[in-house]
Amino acid sequence: MREIVLDTETTGLDPLRGDRLVEIGCVEIFNRMPTGQTFHRYINPERDMPQEAFAVHGLSSEFLADKPLFAHVVDEFLEFIADAPLVIHNASFDISFINAELERLKRQAIGRDRLVDTLLLARRKHPGVSNRLDDLCSRYAIDNSRRTKHGALLDAELLAEVYIDLIGARQSQLILVETAPRQRGGSLELPRRQRTVPLASRVTEADVLAHREFIATLGEKAIWTEFLDQESGN
């Protein structure tokens, strides 16, 4: 199944009060595994950048001045996400900004039935604790050291890793890798499990000595002497 992990950055908190998108980042996953396909665009919001928002993502009005308008990237964006479910952390926030931009262009809004909200999933799985993206990265031992500021593509990449752990897909993948039969020479080879503690040898020193004495009775031309020579390093 194809899914799109999505994140945005904005000029503020409320699209109904004139706040706009400034960045979209998307990561494609297929059967709960990242494919390496991404979509990333900076967007000119056609307005100033409040200091509070700049402190979060570091995108200045000067940096965004020569970036395309949402109208110029909307077709690429919609083509990339197609009809796939959208995996978003605090989905109502991001989708409200995307739908506000679509409405300005008289385009069809994205239905909320397509949304997979990882914040809600995390609250059900980890009730009573903070479930911000940074908290989830720490909980699942995901390296977020590059996240000095918010960035849509980086956050989407981190969220894709979190999502796979959050729904238990990574554990399932590891089990499948360990237990799936492998193909060799036209036939299936079942994986071999290694013993944690080797079995003790059942051959005693007396058995070894008796075997050597028996071989000595076979004569110098006996085939067993070849193995004795190899064993002695000759």
Steps between C-alpha positions, in 0.01 A plus 500: 500500500630846407491772767637855510656642816452877490610807692471875446646823632293819514507869590286439807227295661176600327433500125168679562697801626726524198776257591641313200705195405874552451625141463362154415691175546372155405651152530358199317475168682381174348393207715630695800850546353645833369557481125742794473250704296435847643331830416640823644425862418553836665210736432477879480222591746448846348520659844747579778647241734415553869796471735329221695470283189855582385631383838337159439611424143757766409340586164522874444296720267820570305571128452144431383469807273617318184328169576195389298144574607282212613308539173819410312565175692146381572477267199832331583392466862161347421658267244753379758249429777240365253232313697730356767425527873684794658696430819533827695589592859215717631329462164227761554763775509680415175190408304325825597785696337511280191124519452505878550755526218291269281190704570674819386562327167144361480640146521338207677587465866672189633254284694570431865416134443844470335688613810699281737578716803812370674439731797171323571666160450779596740255626765314170490819296522679728751230673707589754762839600356622754246478375142674772304711385207822546699357296788404216266843502337659461843252228598574297188876572493478692170787745438356851477827685563466686166174655618639825637197678348177375350523408132218341301700234314723405794197480730314284246800266481515473880124452521517217247745320731283573804184381320658165411590445866174642632287245314741212572592454134876500562474207742289309247757568229781369721304183575434447128868552417605246764241237415438534126633207291776581251525381142808296411553288191131493411393377843403673823753501779360557847704733722730325745484608860830516685534344846591750769708230679675228290418140582765316701696239304383140551837356391731428796879491501479119539284484183758702305787276621311180414425633152866579435602151615246346265624705202857383575389140436386583145851533359699782344295513176164542671309809392459611863872579519439801272276655763755427771768678292270805458420504869868499594571785254714295256 
